[in-house]
C-alpha positions in Angstrom: -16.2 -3.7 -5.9 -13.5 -2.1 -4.5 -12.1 1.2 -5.6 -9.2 1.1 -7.8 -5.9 2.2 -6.2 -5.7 5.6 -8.2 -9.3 6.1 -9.1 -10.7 8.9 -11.3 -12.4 10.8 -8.4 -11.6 10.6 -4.8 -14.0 12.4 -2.2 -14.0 15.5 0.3 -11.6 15.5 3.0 -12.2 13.1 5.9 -11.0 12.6 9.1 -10.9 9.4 10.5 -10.3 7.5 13.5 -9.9 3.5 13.9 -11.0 2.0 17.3 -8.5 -0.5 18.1 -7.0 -0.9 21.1 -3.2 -0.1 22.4 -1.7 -3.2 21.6 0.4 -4.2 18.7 -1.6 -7.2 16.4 0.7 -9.5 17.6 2.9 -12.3 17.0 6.5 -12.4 15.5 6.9 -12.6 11.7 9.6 -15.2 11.2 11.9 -15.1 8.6 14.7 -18.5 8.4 17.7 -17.5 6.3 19.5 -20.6 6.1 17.1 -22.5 8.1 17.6 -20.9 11.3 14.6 -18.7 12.9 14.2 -15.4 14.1 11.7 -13.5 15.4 10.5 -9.7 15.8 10.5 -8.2 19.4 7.4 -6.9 19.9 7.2 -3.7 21.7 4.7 -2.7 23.9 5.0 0.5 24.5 2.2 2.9 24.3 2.0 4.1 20.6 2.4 7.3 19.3 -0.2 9.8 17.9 -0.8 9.2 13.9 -2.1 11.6 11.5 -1.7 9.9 8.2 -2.2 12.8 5.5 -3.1 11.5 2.0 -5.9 12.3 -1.1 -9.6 10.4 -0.5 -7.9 7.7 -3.0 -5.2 4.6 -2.3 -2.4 6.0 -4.4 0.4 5.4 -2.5 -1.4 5.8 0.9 -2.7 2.7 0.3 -0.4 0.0 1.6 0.1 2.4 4.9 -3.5 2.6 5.6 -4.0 -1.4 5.3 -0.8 -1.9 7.1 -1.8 0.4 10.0 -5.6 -1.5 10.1 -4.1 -5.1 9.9 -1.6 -3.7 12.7 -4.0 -2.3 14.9 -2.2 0.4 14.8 -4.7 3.8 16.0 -3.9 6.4 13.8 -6.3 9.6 12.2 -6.8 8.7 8.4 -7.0 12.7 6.9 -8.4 12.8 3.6 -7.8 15.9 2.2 -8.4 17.6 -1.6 -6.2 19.0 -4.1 -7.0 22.6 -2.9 -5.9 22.0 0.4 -3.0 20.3 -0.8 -2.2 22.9 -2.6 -2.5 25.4 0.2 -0.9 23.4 2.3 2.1 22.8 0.1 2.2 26.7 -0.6 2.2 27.1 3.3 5.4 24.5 3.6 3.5 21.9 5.9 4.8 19.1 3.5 8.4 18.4 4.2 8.8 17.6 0.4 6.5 19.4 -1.2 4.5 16.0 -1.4 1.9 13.3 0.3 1.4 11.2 1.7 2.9 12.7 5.3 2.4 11.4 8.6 2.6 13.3 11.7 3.9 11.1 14.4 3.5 13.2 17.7 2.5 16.5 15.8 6.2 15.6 13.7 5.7 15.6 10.1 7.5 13.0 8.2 7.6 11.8 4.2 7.9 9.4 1.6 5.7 6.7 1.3 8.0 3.5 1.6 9.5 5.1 4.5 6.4 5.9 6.5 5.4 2.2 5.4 7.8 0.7 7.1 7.7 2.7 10.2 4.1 1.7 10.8 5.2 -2.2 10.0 7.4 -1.6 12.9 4.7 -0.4 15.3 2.2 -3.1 14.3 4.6 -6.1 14.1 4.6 -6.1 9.9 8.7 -5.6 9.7 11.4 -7.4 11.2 14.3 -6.2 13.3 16.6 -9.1 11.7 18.4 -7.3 9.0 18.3 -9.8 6.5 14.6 -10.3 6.6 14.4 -6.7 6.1 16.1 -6.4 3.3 14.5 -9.5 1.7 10.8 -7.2 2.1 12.5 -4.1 1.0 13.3 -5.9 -2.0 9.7 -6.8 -2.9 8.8 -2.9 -1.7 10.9 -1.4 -3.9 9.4 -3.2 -6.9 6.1 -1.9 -5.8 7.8 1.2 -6.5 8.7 0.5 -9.5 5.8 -0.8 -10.8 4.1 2.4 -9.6 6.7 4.8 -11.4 6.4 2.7 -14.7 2.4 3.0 -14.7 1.9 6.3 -14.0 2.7 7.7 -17.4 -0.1 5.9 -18.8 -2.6 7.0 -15.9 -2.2 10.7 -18.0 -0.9 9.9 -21.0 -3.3 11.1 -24.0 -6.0 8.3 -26.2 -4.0 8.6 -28.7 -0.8 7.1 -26.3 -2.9 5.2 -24.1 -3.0 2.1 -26.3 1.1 1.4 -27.0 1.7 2.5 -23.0 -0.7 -0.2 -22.2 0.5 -2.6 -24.6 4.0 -1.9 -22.9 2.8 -2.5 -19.6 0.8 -5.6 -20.4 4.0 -7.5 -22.4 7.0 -6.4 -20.8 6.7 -4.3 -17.7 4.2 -6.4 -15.9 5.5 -9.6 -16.7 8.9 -8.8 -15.5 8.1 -7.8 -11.9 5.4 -11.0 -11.9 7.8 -13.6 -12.5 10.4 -12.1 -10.2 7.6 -12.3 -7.3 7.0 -16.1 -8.5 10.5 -17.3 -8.2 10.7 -15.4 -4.7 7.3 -17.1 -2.9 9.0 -20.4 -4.6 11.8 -19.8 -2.8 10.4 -18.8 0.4 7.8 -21.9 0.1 5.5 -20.5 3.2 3.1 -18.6 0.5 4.2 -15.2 1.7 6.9 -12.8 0.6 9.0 -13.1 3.9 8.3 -16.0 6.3 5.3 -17.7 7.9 2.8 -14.4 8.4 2.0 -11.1 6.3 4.7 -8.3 6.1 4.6 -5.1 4.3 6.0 -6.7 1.7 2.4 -8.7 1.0 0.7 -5.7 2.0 2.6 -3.9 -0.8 2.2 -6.0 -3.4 -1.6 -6.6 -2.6 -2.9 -3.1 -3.2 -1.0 -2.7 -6.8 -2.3 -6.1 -7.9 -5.6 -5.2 -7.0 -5.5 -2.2 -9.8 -3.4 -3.6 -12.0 -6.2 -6.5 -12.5 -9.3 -3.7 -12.3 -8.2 -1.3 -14.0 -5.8 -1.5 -16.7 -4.8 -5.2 -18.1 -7.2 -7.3 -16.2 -7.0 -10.2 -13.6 -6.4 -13.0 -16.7 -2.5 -11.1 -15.8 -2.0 -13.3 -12.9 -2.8 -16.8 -15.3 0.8 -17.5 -15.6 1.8 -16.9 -12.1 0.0 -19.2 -9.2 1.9 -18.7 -6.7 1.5 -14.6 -7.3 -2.1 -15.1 -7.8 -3.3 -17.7 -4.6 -1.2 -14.9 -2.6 -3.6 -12.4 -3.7 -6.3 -14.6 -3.0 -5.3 -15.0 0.6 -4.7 -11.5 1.2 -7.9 -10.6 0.4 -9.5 -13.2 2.7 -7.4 -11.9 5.4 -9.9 -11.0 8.2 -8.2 -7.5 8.8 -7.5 -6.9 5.1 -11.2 -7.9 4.7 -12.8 -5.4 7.6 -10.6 -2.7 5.9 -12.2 -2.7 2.6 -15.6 -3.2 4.0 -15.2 0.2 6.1 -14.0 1.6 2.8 -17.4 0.9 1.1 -19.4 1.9 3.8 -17.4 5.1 4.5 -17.3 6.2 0.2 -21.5 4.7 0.0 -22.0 7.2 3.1 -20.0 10.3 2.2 -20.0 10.1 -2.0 -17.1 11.0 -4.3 -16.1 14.5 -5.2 -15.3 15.2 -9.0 -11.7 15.7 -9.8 -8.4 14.2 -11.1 -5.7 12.8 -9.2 -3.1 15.8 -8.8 0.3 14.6 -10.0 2.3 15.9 -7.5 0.3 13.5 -5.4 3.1 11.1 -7.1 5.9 12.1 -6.0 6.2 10.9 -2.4 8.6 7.7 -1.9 
């Protein structure tokens, strides 16, 4: 199974390197506002040094790390734990106070949706045509609002747990699902944006995947198809795929470390 984007428990601090090669994954993403087709410009220039600093759990590292693996984009996944966040914070090495950060040529950078596109740039996730950027920044900024409307039940009390999820399940939930609906209806290619994956699938994918594990279940996605056979086809993406599978090895391997997701750990963008 895999782990549940905000888990529980997340694991000692790791530091990881992928082992693809120099060159971006390829292809253009098209996007055809009013029928007419543009592509991304690839760039192959030599990519930067990553250090992607983030808990041992998804949270909102999630989509970055996925985006950078189906991108072939080599970066250093570091894993770290709340006490080293918290020294590190104390020390200033966070540029707001918050993760996830990534150091791009020994730089440090924030905000999750920021650094998310960034590494969609380098690995051919994110167009340069303005109009197909702002049709996945739509779809990304939903993700963050999903994210920001959940996280008060992640620590509410029992007692509160029940009416939050209730909430969640009846209105929040089913707002932000039928909005995704009528958008892959519209775009009739069974992605967000155009003919390939963007971060705008690779987004959505990751909060969909907890959603349906951990707090209302996957009978959620019932009344939207189109919603659901995307998730289905992300998750039998063969990069998406190899991702997860490293993920089990690597958490099977190195065992989880006891302790609860720090909140501040919620307040990068």
């Amino acid at each position: 199974m895999v782990r549940p984007i905000f888990p529980e428990q997340h694991g000692k601090n790791r530091k990881r390197k992928n082992s693809f090669s120099k060159l971006p994954a390829c292809g253009c993403v098209p996007w055809i506002p009013h029928r007419q087709t543009l592509k991304i410009k690839i760039s192959m220039a030599p990519f930067p040094s990553l250090r992607l600093i983030y808990f041992d759990f998804g949270g909102r590292a999630e989509a970055i790390r996925v985006a950078l693996h189906v991108g072939k984009v080599p970066f250093e996944d570091v894993r770290i734990t709340e006490q080293e966040f918290s020294q590190q914070k104390a020390a200033g090495k966070y540029p707001f106070g918050s993760v996830p950060v990534l150091e791009v040529d020994s730089v440090a950078y924030a905000q999750s949706v920021g650094i998310l596109r960034y590494v969609g740039r380098l690995g051919g996730l994110y167009p340069e045509d303005p109009l197909a950027g702002l049709a996945i920044d739509q779809v990304v900024g939903s993700v963050e609002d999903i994210v920001v409307a959940t996280v008060p039940y992640l620590f509410a009390s029992e007692s509160e747990k029940a009416s939050l999820k209730d909430k969640l399940e009846k209105n929040v939930y089913p707002r932000f699902f039928s909005a995704f609906e009528r958008l892959l209806h519209a775009d009739e290619e069974g992605f967000f944006v155009g003919k390939h994956l963007t971060i705008a699938d690779l987004a959505v994918y990751p909060i969909l995947q907890w959603i349906t594990t951990s707090i209302v279940g996957p009978e959620s996605l019932d009344p939207f198809p189109l919603l659901k056979a995307l998730f289905r086809k992300i998750e039998e993406h063969e990069m998406v795929k190899d991702y997860y599978e490293q993920e089990r090895r690597n958490s099977h391997k190195e065992g989880p470390e006891a302790g609860k997701m720090n909140t501040e750990s919620n307040k990068g963008k």
